Coordinates of C-alpha atoms and ligand atoms in Angstrom, one line a residue:
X1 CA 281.4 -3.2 -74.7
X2 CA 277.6 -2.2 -75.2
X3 CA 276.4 -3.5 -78.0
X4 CA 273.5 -2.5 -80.5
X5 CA 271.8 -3.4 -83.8
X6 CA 270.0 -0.5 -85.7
X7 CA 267.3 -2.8 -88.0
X8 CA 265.8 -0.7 -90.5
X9 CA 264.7 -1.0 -94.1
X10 CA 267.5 1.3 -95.7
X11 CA 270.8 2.6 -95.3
X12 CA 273.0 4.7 -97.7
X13 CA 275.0 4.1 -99.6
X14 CA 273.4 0.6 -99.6
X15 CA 269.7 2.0 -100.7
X16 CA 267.8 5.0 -99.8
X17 CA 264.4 6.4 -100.6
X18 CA 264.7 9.6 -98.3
X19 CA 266.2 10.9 -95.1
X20 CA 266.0 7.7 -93.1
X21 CA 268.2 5.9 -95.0
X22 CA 270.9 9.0 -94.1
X23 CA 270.3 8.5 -90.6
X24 CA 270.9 4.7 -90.8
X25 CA 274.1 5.1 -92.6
X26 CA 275.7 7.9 -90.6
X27 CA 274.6 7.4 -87.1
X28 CA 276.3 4.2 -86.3
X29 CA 279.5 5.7 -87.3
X30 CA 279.6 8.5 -84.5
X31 CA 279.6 6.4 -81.8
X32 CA 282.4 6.1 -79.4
X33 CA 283.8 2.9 -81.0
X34 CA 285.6 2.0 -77.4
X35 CA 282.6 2.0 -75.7
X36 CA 279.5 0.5 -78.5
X37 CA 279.7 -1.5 -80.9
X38 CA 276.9 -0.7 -83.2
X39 CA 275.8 -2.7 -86.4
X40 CA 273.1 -2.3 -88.8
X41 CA 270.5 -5.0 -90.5
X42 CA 268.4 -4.1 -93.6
X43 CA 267.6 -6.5 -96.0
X44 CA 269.4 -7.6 -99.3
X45 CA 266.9 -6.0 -101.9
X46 CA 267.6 -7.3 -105.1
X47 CA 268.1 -3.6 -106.7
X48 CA 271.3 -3.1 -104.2
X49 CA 273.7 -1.7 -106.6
X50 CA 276.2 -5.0 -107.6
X51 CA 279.4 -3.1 -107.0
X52 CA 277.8 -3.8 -103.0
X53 CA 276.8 -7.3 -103.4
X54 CA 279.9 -8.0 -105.1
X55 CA 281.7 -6.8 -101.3
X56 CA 279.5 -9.4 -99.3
X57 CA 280.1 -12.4 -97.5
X58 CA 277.5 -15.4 -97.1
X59 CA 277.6 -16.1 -93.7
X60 CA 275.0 -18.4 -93.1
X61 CA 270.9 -19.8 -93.8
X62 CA 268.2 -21.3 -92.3
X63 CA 264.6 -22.0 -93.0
X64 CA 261.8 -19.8 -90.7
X65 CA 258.4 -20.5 -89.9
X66 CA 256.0 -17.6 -90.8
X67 CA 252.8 -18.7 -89.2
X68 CA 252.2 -21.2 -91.8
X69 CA 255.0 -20.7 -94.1
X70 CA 258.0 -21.8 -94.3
X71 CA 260.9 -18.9 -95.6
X72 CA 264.6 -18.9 -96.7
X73 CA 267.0 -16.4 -94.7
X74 CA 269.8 -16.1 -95.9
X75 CA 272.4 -13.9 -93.9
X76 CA 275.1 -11.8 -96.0
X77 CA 277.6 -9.0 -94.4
X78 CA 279.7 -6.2 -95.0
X79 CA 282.1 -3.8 -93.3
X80 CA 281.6 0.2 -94.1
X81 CA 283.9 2.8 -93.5
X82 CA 283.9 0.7 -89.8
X83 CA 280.8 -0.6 -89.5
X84 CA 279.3 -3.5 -89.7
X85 CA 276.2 -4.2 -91.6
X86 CA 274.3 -7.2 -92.2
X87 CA 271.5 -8.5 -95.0
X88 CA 268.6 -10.7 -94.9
X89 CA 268.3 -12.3 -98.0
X90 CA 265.2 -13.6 -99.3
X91 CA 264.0 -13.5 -103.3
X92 CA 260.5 -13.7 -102.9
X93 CA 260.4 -10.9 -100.1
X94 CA 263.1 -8.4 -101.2
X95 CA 263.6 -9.0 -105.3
X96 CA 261.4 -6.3 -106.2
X97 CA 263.2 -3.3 -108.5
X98 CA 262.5 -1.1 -105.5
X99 CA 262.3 -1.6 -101.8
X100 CA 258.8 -1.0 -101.7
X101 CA 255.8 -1.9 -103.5
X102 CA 252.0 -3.1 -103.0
X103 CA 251.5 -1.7 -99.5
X104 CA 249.9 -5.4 -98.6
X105 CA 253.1 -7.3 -99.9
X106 CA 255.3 -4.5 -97.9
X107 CA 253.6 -5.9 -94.9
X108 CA 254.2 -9.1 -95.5
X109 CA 257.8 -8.5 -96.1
X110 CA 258.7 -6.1 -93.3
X111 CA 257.2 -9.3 -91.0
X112 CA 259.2 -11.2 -92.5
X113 CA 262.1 -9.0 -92.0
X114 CA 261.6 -8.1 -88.4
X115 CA 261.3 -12.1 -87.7
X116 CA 264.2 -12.7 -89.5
X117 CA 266.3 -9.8 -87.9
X118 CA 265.1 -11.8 -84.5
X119 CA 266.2 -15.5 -85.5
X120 CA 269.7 -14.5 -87.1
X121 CA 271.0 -12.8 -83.9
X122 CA 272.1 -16.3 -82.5
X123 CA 273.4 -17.4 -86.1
X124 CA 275.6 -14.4 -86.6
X125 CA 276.4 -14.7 -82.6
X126 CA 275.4 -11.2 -82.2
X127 CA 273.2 -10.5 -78.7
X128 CA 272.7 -7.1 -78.7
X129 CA 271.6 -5.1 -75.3
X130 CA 269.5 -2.7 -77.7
X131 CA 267.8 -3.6 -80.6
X132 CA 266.8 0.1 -82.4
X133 CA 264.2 -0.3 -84.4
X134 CA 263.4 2.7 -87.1
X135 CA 259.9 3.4 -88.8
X136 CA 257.1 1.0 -89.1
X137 CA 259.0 -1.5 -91.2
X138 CA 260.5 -2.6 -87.8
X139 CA 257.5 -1.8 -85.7
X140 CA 256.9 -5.6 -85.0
X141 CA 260.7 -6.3 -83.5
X142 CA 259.3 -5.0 -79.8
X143 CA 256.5 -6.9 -80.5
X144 CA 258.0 -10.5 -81.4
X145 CA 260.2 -10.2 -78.8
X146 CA 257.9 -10.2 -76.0
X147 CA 255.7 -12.7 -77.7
X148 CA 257.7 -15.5 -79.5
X149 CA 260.9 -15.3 -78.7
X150 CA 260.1 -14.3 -75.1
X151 CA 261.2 -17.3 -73.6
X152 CA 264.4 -18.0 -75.8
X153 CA 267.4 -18.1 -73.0
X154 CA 269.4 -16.0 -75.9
X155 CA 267.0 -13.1 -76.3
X156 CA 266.4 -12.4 -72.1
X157 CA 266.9 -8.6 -71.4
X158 CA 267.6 -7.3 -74.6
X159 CA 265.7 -3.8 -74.7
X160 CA 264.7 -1.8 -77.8
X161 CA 263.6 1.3 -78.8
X162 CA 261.2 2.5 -81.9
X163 CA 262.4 5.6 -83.8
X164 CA 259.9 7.5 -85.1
X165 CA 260.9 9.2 -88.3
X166 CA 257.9 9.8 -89.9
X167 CA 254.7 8.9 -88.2
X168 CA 252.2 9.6 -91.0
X169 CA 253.2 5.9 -92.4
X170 CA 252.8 3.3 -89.5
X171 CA 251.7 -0.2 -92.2
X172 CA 248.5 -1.0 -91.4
X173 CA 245.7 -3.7 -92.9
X174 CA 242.7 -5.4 -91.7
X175 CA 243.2 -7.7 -88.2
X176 CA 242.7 -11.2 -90.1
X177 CA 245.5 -10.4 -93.0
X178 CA 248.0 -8.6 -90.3
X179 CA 247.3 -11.9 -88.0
X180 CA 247.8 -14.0 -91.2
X181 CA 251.3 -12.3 -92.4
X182 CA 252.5 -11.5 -88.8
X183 CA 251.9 -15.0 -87.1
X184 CA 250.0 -13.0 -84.1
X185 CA 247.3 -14.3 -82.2
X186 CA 244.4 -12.8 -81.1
X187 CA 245.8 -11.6 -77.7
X188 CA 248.0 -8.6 -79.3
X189 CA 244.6 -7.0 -81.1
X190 CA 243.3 -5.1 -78.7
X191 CA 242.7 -1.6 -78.2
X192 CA 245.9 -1.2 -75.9
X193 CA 248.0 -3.1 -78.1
X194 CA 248.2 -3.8 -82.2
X195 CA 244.8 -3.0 -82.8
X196 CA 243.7 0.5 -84.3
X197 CA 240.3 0.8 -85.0
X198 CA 239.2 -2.2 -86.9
X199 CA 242.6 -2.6 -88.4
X200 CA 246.2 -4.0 -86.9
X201 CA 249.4 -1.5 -86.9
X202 CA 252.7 -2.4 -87.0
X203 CA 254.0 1.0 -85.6
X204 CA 251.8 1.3 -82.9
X205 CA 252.9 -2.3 -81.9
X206 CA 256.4 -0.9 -81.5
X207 CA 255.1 2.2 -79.6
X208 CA 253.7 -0.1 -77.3
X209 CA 255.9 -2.8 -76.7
X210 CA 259.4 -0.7 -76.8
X211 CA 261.3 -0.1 -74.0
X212 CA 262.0 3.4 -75.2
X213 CA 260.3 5.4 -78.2
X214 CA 262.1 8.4 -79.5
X215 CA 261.6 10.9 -82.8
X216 CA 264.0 12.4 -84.2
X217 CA 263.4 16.4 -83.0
X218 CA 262.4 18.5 -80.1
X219 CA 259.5 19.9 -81.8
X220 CA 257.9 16.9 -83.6
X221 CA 258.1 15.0 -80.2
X222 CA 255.9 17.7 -78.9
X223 CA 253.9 18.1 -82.1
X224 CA 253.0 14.4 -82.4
X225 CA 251.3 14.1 -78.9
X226 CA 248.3 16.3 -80.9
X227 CA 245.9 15.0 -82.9
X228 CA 246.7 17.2 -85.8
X229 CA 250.3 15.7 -86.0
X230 CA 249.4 12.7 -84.4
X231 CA 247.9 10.5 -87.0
X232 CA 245.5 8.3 -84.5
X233 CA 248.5 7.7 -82.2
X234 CA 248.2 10.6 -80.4
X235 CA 246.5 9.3 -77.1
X236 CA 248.9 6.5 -77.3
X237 CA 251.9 9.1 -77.4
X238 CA 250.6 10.8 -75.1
X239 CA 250.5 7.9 -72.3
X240 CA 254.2 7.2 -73.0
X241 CA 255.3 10.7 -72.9
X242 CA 257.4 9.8 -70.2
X243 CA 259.3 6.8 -72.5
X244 CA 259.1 9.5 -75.4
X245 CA 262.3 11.7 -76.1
X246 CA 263.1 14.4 -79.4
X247 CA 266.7 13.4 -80.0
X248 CA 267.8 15.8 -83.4
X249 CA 269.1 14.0 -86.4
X250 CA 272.9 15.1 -88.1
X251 CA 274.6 14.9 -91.4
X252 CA 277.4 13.2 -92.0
X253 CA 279.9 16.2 -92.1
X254 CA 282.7 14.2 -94.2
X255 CA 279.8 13.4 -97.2
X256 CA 278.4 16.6 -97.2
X257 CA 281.6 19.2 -97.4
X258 CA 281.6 21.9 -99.2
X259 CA 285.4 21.8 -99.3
X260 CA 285.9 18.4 -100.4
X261 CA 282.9 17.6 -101.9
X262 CA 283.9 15.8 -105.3
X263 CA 280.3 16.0 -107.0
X264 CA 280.7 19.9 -107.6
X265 CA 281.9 22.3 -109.4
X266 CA 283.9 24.7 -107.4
X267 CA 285.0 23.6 -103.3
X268 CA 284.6 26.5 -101.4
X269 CA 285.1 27.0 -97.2
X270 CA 283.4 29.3 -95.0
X271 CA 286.9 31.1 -95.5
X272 CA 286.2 31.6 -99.4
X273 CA 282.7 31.1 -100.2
X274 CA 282.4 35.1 -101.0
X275 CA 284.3 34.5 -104.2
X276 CA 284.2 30.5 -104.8
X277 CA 280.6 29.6 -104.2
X278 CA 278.9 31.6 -107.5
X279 CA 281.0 29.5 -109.7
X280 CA 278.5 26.4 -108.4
X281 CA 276.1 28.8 -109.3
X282 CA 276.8 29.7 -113.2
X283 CA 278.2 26.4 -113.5
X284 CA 274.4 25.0 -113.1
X285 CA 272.9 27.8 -114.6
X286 CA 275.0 26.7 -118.0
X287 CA 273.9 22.9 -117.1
X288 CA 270.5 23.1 -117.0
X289 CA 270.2 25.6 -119.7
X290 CA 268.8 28.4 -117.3
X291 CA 270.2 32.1 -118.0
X292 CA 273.8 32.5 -117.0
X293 CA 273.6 35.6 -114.5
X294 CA 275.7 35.1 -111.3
X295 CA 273.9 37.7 -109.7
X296 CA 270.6 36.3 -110.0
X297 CA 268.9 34.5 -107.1
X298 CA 269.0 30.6 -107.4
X299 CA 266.0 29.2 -104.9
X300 CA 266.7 25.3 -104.8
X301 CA 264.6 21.8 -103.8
X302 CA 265.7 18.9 -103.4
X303 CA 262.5 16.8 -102.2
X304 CA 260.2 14.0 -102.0
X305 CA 257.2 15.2 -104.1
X306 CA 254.5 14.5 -101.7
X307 CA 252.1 16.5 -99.7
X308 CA 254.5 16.7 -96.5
X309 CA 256.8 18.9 -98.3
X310 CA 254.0 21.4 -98.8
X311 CA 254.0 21.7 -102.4
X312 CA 250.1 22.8 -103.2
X313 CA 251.6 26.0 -101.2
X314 CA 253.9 26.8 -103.9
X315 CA 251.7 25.6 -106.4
X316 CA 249.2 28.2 -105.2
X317 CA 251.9 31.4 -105.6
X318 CA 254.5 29.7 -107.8
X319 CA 253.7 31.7 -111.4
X320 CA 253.6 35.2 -108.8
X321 CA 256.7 34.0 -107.5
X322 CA 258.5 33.7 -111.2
X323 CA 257.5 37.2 -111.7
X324 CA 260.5 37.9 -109.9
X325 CA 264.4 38.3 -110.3
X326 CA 264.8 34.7 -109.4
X327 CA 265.4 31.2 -110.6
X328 CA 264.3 27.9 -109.5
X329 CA 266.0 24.8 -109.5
X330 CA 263.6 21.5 -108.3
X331 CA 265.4 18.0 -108.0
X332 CA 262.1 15.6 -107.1
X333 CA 260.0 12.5 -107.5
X334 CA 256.8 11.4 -106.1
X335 CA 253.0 12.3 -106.7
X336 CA 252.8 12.8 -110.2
X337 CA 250.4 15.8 -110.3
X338 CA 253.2 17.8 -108.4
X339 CA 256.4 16.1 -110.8
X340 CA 253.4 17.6 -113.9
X341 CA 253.4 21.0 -111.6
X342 CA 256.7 21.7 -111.8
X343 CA 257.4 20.7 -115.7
X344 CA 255.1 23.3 -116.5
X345 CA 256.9 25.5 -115.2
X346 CA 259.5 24.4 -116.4
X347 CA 257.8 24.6 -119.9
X348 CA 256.6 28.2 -119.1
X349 CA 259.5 29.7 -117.5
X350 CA 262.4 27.7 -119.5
X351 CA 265.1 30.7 -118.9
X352 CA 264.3 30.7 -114.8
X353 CA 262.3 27.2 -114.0
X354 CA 264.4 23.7 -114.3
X355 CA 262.8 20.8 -112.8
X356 CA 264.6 17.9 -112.8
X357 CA 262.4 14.6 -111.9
X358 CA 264.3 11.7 -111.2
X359 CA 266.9 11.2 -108.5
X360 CA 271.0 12.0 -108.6
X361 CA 272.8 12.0 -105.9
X362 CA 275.2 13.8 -107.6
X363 CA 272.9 16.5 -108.9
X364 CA 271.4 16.8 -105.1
X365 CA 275.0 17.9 -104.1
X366 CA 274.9 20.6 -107.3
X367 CA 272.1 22.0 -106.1
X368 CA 273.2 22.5 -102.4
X369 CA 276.3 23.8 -103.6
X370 CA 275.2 26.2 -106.3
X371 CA 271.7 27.8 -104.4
X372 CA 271.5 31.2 -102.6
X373 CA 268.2 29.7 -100.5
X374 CA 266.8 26.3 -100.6
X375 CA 262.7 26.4 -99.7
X376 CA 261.0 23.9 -97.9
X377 CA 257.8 25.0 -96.8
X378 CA 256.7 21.3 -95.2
X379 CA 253.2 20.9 -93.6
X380 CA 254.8 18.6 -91.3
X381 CA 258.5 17.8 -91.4
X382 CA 260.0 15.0 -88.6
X383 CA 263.1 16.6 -89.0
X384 CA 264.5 17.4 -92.6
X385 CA 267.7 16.8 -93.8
X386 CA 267.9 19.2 -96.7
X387 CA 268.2 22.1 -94.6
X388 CA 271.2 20.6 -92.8
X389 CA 272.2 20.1 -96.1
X390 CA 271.7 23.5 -97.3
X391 CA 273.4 25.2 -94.2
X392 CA 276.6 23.1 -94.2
X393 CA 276.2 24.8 -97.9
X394 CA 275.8 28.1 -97.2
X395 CA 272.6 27.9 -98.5
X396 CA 269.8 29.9 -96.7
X397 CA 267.1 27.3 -95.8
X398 CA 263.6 29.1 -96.5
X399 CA 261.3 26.8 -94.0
X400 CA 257.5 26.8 -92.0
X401 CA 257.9 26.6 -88.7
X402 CA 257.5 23.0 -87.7
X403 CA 259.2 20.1 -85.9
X404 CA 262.9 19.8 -86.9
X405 CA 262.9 22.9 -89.3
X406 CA 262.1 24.6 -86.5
X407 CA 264.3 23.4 -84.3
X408 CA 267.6 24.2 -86.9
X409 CA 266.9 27.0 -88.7
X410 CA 266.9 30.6 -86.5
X411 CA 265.1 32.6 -88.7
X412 CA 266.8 36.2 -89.9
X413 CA 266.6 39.1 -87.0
X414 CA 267.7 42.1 -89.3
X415 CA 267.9 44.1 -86.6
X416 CA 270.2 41.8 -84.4
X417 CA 271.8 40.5 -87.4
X418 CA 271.4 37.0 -86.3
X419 CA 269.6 34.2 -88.0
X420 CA 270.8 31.2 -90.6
X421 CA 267.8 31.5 -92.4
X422 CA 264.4 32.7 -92.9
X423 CA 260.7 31.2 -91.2
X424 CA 257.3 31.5 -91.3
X425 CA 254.7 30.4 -89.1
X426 CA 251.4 29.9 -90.8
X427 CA 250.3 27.1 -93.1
X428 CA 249.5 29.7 -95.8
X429 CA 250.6 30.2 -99.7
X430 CA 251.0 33.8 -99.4
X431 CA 252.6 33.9 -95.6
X432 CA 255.2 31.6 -97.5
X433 CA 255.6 34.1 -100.4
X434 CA 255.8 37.1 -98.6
X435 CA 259.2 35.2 -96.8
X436 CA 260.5 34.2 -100.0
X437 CA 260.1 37.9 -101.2
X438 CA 262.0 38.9 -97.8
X439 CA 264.5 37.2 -98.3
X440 CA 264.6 38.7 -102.4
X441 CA 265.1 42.0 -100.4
X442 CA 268.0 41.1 -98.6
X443 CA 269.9 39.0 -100.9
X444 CA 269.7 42.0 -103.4
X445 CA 269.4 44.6 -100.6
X446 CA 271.6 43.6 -97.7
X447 CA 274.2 41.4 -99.3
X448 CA 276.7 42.3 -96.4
X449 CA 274.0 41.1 -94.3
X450 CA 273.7 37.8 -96.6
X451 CA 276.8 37.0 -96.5
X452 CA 277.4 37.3 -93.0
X453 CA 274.1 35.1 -92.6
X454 CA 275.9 32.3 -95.2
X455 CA 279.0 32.6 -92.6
X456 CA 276.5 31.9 -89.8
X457 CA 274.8 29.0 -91.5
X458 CA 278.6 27.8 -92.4
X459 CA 279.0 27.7 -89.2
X460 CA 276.1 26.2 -86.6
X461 CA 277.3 22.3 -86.1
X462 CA 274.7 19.6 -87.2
X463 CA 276.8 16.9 -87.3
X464 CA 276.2 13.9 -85.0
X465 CA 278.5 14.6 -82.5
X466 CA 276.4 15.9 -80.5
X467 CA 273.3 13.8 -81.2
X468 CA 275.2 10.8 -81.0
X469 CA 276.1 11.9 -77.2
X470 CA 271.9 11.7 -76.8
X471 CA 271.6 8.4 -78.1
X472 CA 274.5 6.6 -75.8
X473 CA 272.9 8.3 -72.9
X474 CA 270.0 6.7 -73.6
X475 CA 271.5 3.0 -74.4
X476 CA 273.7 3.6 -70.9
X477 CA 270.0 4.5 -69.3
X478 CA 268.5 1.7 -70.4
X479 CA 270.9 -1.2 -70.2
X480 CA 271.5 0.1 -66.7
Ligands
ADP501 P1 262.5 12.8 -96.2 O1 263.2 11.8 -95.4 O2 261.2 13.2 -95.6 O3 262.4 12.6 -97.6 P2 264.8 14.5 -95.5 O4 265.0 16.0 -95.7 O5 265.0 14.0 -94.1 O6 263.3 14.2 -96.0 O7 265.8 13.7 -96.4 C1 265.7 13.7 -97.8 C2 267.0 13.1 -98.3 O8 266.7 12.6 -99.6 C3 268.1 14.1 -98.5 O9 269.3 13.4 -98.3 C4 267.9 14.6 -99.9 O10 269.1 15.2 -100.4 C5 267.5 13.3 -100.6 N1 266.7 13.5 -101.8 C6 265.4 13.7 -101.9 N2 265.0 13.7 -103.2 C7 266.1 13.5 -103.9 C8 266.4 13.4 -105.4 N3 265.4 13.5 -106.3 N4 267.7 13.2 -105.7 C9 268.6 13.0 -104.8 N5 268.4 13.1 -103.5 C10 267.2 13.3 -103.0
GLC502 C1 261.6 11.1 -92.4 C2 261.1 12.5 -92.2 C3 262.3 13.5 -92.2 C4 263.4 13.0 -91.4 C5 263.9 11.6 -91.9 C6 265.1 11.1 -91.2 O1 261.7 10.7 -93.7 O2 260.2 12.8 -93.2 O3 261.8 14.7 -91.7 O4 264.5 13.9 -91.5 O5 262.8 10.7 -91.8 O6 264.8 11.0 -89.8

């Protein structure tokens, strides 16, 4: 049995913030459960919904040095839907009402964490043969193990990888404060190592020190050895192209079913959608107090508010764009001026406009469901999860060309009649209207063609299965 610990800072349906959280959650549960046996470790965040903390055991605790401090870690765990999953409890570090904060503190904590997840392995008798670290949160795992815990008898051999899911945030601070929270010494700040310019970075710590370093598409693996995608790591990337794969990330296909799905309205199939999938549609159109027209286009978001998602393009177009026979449906939080953007046009277009800032789960499924198209013009996108979303939906992702949304989403070939969705290339307001617009003329136009592009999208397979495959190969390659 090969065994592996995923270490991250979320996991549904524990606590998420965005798509990484997904990945955590459903990942470990596609693996072939004769051959791995894969567990997670987050920590216990205080805002973990009770109805979880109610389900875990104590296992054990232990005190920590920090560099000069001294920490409780208190070890909790769970089994989900077949997995396990353990928590590091600590107050001081993970009590906050969200999982992050002050980007300092975060830094602090996530050392903490990554420590932590280091010194449990021998109190929950777990030695994994891959630790797999995600995001910068874990970026110091690689790092600690080669340094403080190098010459443990326990930790000898065990490998890790970093996933990259989004590189733009990597936690970085001055040297002094990163050597002060970390417990690093002055060897590991160098160019070649932690150091980045006059600063210290967690991430690039992991890019360095892990045995493998993977992202989580074809495209953004590409895309981030350039300095335009690259955010400062770039060169770095670049020297370990050869340790660098694009593995793509899944949905999980049992959560996200149109047929089963129990947050919405109607169930419909790729068999029935024709007939069943509208009443999604007027449903939320009586919901959210928008006019009730089933034949009227519904264009849905369900996003981060932050630059990434290329929102100052539709800010640019988006009172040209409610001239039209459409209606919008936005389900965000984030940046405030774009959460402002969109209740104004809200406020202006009340009968075609609903934004809806806060977060649902439930309403995220509503608006997959119930949407013809679902736009997501990103600037830079990892991979993306809401077009997955959207296609195991039926609903016609409208996406920029770039990293994962370029790699799931074949745009429309009308004279082929092949596509699950529409694509444009350019980082440009009116290059993205101009696609929305086309894809205007074909829902009203071409509605054979529509529908046979819904069956399409119904149909391509982004669930782990395949992805899954990627990630044991590479586990098998590196434990040897
Ligand atoms: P990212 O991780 O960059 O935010 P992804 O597309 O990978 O982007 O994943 C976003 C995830 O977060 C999806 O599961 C999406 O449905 C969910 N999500 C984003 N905003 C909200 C919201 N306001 N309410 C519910 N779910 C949301
Ligand atoms: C990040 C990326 C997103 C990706 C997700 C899960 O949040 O922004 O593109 O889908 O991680 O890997």
């Amino acid at each position: 049995m090969k065994k592996i610990l995923f270490a991250a800072s979320e996991c549904v349906p524990f606590i998420k913030t965005g798509g990484l959280a997904d990945v955590v959650g459903s990942l470990p549960k596609s693996f072939d459960k004769e051959e791995y046996d894969v567990r997670v470790i987050i920590p216990k965040y205080m805002c973990i919904d009770q109805k979880w903390k109610d389900q875990m055991t104590y296992i054990d605790h232990f005190y920590m040095d920090l560099c000069w401090r001294k920490q409780y870690v208190g070890i909790m765990e769970l089994e989900y839907e077949g997995v396990k999953i353990y928590f590091i409890d600590n107050e001081y570090y993970f009590g906050g009402e969200k999982p992050y904060s002050d980007a300092r503190y975060d830094l602090e904590k996530f050392a903490f964490f990554s420590r932590a997840v280091l010194s449990a392995l021998p109190v929950i008798d777990f030695r994994p043969d891959v630790i797999h670290c995600h995001d910068w949160h874990t970026g110091l795992i690689p790092v600690y193990l080669k340094d403080s815990f190098a010459s443990g008898e326990f930790y000898q051999g065990i490998k890790t990888i970093m996933t990259i899911h989004n590189l733009k945030f990597q936690g970085v601070w001055d040297i002094d404060t990163i050597k002060d929270i970390a417990g690093l010494s002055d060897y590991y700040f160098t160019s070649d190592k932690l150091k980045d310019y006059d600063n210290g970075n967690y991430l690039k710590g992991g890019i360095v020190y892990a045995d493998m370093v993977t992202t989580v598409s074809d495209t953004y693996a590409e895309e981030i050895k350039t300095p335009f995608f690259g955010e400062g790591l770039d060169g770095l990337l670049r020297a370990r192209s050869n340790c660098l794969r694009g593995i793509v990330n899944g949905i999980d296909y049992d959560e996200y079913n149109p047929a089963t799905d129990k947050y919405i309205d109607k169930n419909f199939s790729k068999a029935n959608f024709r007939k069943e999938k509208v009443k999604n549609k007027t449903a939320l159109q009586k919901e959210l107090g928008l006019e009730v027209n089933p034949k009227k286009m519904m264009i849905g978001i369900v996003s981060r508010l932050t630059d990434q998602k290329g929102f100052d393009l539709i800010s640019c177009v988006m009172d040209e764009m409610c001239q039209d026979a459409v209606q919008f449906v936005i389900l965000g939080t984030g940046e405030e001026r774009y959460e402002n953007m969109f209740r104004h046009f809200d406020w202006k277009y009340g009968k075609s406009v609903s934004a809806n800032i806060y977060y649902s789960e439930e309403r995220s499924h509503k608006v997959y469901a119930a949407c013809d198209a679902f736009l997501m013009p990103s600037l830079f996108e990892p991979c993306g999860l809401s077009q997955l979303m959207s296609l195991r939906y039926g609903t016609l992702p409208i996406v920029r060309e770039t990293g994962g949304l370029k790699d799931t989403v074949e745009p429309y070939n009308e004279y082929e009649n092949t596509g699950t969705g529409f694509s444009f290339c350019n980082y440009n307001a009116h290059e993205m209207m101009g696609t929305v617009r086309y894809a205007e003329h074909v829902y009203y136009d071409k509605k054979r063609d529509w529908n046979k592009m819904v069956e399409r999208a119904m149909s391509v397979d982004f669930s782990w299965k395949t992805s899954a495959k990627k990630y044991q190969q590479l586990y098998d390659d590196l434990i040897g």
